[in-house]
Amino acid sequence: MISLTAVVLLAIPHVLGALNGACTANGTPGVCLTTSSCSSGGGTSHAGFCPNDPTNVQCCTASCGSGGTCRFDTTCSTGNIASGLCPGPTGFKCCLPAAGGGCGAPAVNAATISLIKQFEGFVASPSPDPIGLPTVGYGHLCQTSGCSEVPFSFPLTQAEASTLLTSDLRTYENCITKDISSSVRLNANQYGALVSWAFNEGCGAAGSSTLIARLNNGENPNTVAAQELPKWVFAGGQVLQGLVNRRNAEVKLFQTASSVIAHPPPC
């Protein structure tokens, strides 16, 4: 007979972690650190949530900024992230409340989610992508060894991978909303195509792109997307057919009419 204690432990694998890995202490996200590193960084150590590590390695949680909580940046749903305010590894950052007082970036529509899932593919356990980067779920790029920041055990179910994708997309929804001028009007499909592109290429590349600059200069969005998105087909100096196909699908989505306005975001 399986004891009640064993059942409870099996039900909560996501609260346990390894050194510099994600952990959860009484519902609060944290990172497994030595107690000295945690305290010197302004955090609080909680015993019992990093059981595979030495006794001086405990789950470190911390508050930061104005109303923020330290957590791995890939799990910050607001996308409002500040560096240098939290103890631990570089990916453990301050997740602040959404900027703009409630006028945040909208979530992408179902058509966008479907496109991203189609091209990212489902990976149940961490595995190298086409250019060798460790990913899991639907395109989640691992931030720590073994993808320990992911709040689920492996192998993932498709439902868990979908939840992880929704969380990951907040960063890209926020950067597209922030980088594009409020004078640019985009429907939900146009906005979603750009979020898919940013999710694939990164917020930094998107924000400094000619595509965003042309939109902000007032050029026709459909023309800009058709001319600029197909340029983003290189990885490791090579043209990848998968990227060619994805850019074509993003252009097609971008040019699909929608009556729903996603940018500027509704307040």
C-alpha angles and dihedrals in degrees: 000000000000112000123234089244091057091050091052092049092049091050096056108044091136094069093064125083149167130240108305088003129120121273137168123223115195091330096315119114117239147153129246106249139152110273090242093054090047096050094044088054093051097258135130122237122222120195123221101037099089099045098159092061132074116284091257090060109084140157107281119205127179143176118225144181118351106336094334133139127211112241140135107294094233089065096050103113095190094057088219099125131170125193129215097035101093137063121241135035123000093258092059101089143157112278107202130191115276114284120240100046098270098329092110132155114285122240115256120258129255093263090059093048089050092051093049093048091048094056100033094048125204118285114181097194131027110286137158116269122222092287096041102262115139111247138164138187112008101344100315106160109219113242098187138033109290091005088275091165090072108101093220134072121247137286091050123216117230089250091055090047090052090052090050091049092052089052093046092050093060090076092054095041088055097047094048090048091047097044098048116076117249087237090069112089116208130175122224094267094048091047092046093051090054092048089051089051093048091047088055099041104028135253093266094055092044094048094051094042130120087232093064092040092054093048090050089050089061101254121153107281096217092051092047093049093047092051102038109035094061089060091068099079103108129103122170089356092301132105108243117206089213089060091046089054093045094050090049090052091048091051090049091050091045091055094046110107120243132173091209114098113211101169129083085033118243113253 
